[in-house]
Amino acid sequence: MPNRRLAIVTGTSSGIGEKVARQLLQRGWEVIGVSRRAMDVETPSYAHCSLDLADVAELTPSLQTQVGPRLRNGGVTRLALVNNAADVALQGQVDQLEPGGMLQAYAVNTVAPVLLMGWVLRTASPRIPVRIVNVSSGAGVEPIPGLGAYGCTKAALRLAGMVLAAELDMRATGGAARDATVWSYEPGVVATPMQDAVRASTTETVPIVQLFKDLHAHSQLRPADLPATEIVSYLEADGHPRFSEQRFLLS
């Protein structure tokens, strides 16, 4: 099929990832969802890659068998990767964190997205424009008590995107620059299952949990459709810097 736009979106079972996938499908994209649970949608334009992103040893083999054939099938004119899935289960103050939980958080939030970025760029033809969105968080650039582990993983992913962009620029020196860009995107405080989990915490675990409760009580959470629309707009546009980022600040 000619003129195929293909997107790989992680965490499509709920929240922002699901909304991104549905909006892309409505706009004529093919979407491959990567998550443990499949999205409830029936269309030949959607394929599900059942995968636990914490199992990083299985990530590349699964991509090769479940995603690779669609990418190599010909006619792809634009490729998108949305690293949306995240593990926020490891909440707690830094001096109380357990190493096992930290390793899982890094696997899902940092290692898997970095592996996905690398696999996409190695696998796709250099002629295909590639748009990468790494869904970030204010916790990745500001110290938020109780979300230290989550924030560290997002800070690491942000820097990985910046380094990848610098490396792509260096490879382009003296040759044709590849049309591949990275956007580190903070969606703000969004009404997702992740926010439900944070609000269910105690002050011993997340000392500022009342802030999140107040935002919810005063209807200050963004609906997931809004950040999804912003992400889709980025994926469909051209002329981006090699690396860029959006910070979201509550007014």
mmCIF file of N, CA and C in Angstrom, residues 106 109-111 114 117 140 150-163:
data_model
loop_
_atom_site.group_PDB
_atom_site.id
_atom_site.type_symbol
_atom_site.label_atom_id
_atom_site.label_comp_id
_atom_site.label_asym_id
_atom_site.label_seq_id
_atom_site.Cartn_x
_atom_site.Cartn_y
_atom_site.Cartn_z
ATOM 1 N N TYR A 106 13.296 2.135 35.719
ATOM 2 C CA TYR A 106 14.234 2.526 34.668
ATOM 3 C C TYR A 106 14.035 1.691 33.414
ATOM 4 N N ASN A 109 10.690 3.155 31.803
ATOM 5 C CA ASN A 109 10.661 4.594 31.506
ATOM 6 C C ASN A 109 11.876 5.103 30.746
ATOM 7 N N THR A 110 12.986 4.370 30.809
ATOM 8 C CA THR A 110 14.209 4.850 30.176
ATOM 9 C C THR A 110 14.789 3.841 29.195
ATOM 10 N N VAL A 111 15.063 2.632 29.658
ATOM 11 C CA VAL A 111 15.746 1.659 28.806
ATOM 12 C C VAL A 111 14.890 1.289 27.599
ATOM 13 N N VAL A 114 14.687 4.103 24.972
ATOM 14 C CA VAL A 114 15.959 4.261 24.270
ATOM 15 C C VAL A 114 16.158 3.128 23.260
ATOM 16 N N MET A 117 13.922 3.834 20.262
ATOM 17 C CA MET A 117 14.465 4.866 19.381
ATOM 18 C C MET A 117 15.558 4.285 18.493
ATOM 19 N N GLY A 140 10.740 15.360 35.744
ATOM 20 C CA GLY A 140 12.039 15.092 35.146
ATOM 21 C C GLY A 140 12.971 16.278 35.123
ATOM 22 N N TYR A 150 10.575 8.197 39.641
ATOM 23 C CA TYR A 150 9.924 8.502 38.367
ATOM 24 C C TYR A 150 10.616 9.683 37.683
ATOM 25 N N GLY A 151 10.908 10.723 38.460
ATOM 26 C CA GLY A 151 11.554 11.899 37.893
ATOM 27 C C GLY A 151 12.928 11.594 37.332
ATOM 28 N N CYS A 152 13.688 10.755 38.026
ATOM 29 C CA CYS A 152 15.020 10.395 37.536
ATOM 30 C C CYS A 152 14.946 9.657 36.205
ATOM 31 N N THR A 153 13.967 8.765 36.073
ATOM 32 C CA THR A 153 13.851 8.026 34.817
ATOM 33 C C THR A 153 13.477 8.954 33.671
ATOM 34 N N LYS A 154 12.625 9.934 33.940
ATOM 35 C CA LYS A 154 12.220 10.861 32.892
ATOM 36 C C LYS A 154 13.354 11.841 32.563
ATOM 37 N N ALA A 155 14.129 12.217 33.553
ATOM 38 C CA ALA A 155 15.290 13.075 33.288
ATOM 39 C C ALA A 155 16.295 12.347 32.405
ATOM 40 N N ALA A 156 16.488 11.062 32.674
ATOM 41 C CA ALA A 156 17.424 10.277 31.871
ATOM 42 C C ALA A 156 16.932 10.149 30.429
ATOM 43 N N LEU A 157 15.629 9.952 30.231
ATOM 44 C CA LEU A 157 15.090 9.842 28.881
ATOM 45 C C LEU A 157 15.211 11.175 28.143
ATOM 46 N N ARG A 158 14.955 12.257 28.837
ATOM 47 C CA ARG A 158 15.100 13.588 28.219
ATOM 48 C C ARG A 158 16.519 13.782 27.705
ATOM 49 N N LEU A 159 17.502 13.455 28.524
ATOM 50 C CA LEU A 159 18.892 13.634 28.114
ATOM 51 C C LEU A 159 19.248 12.679 26.979
ATOM 52 N N ALA A 160 18.726 11.453 27.023
ATOM 53 C CA ALA A 160 19.001 10.501 25.947
ATOM 54 C C ALA A 160 18.511 11.049 24.604
ATOM 55 N N GLY A 161 17.346 11.680 24.603
ATOM 56 C CA GLY A 161 16.839 12.289 23.378
ATOM 57 C C GLY A 161 17.732 13.414 22.893
ATOM 58 N N MET A 162 18.241 14.209 23.820
ATOM 59 C CA MET A 162 19.137 15.301 23.451
ATOM 60 C C MET A 162 20.441 14.762 22.866
ATOM 61 N N VAL A 163 20.978 13.729 23.489
ATOM 62 C CA VAL A 163 22.231 13.137 22.998
ATOM 63 C C VAL A 163 22.021 12.510 21.621
#
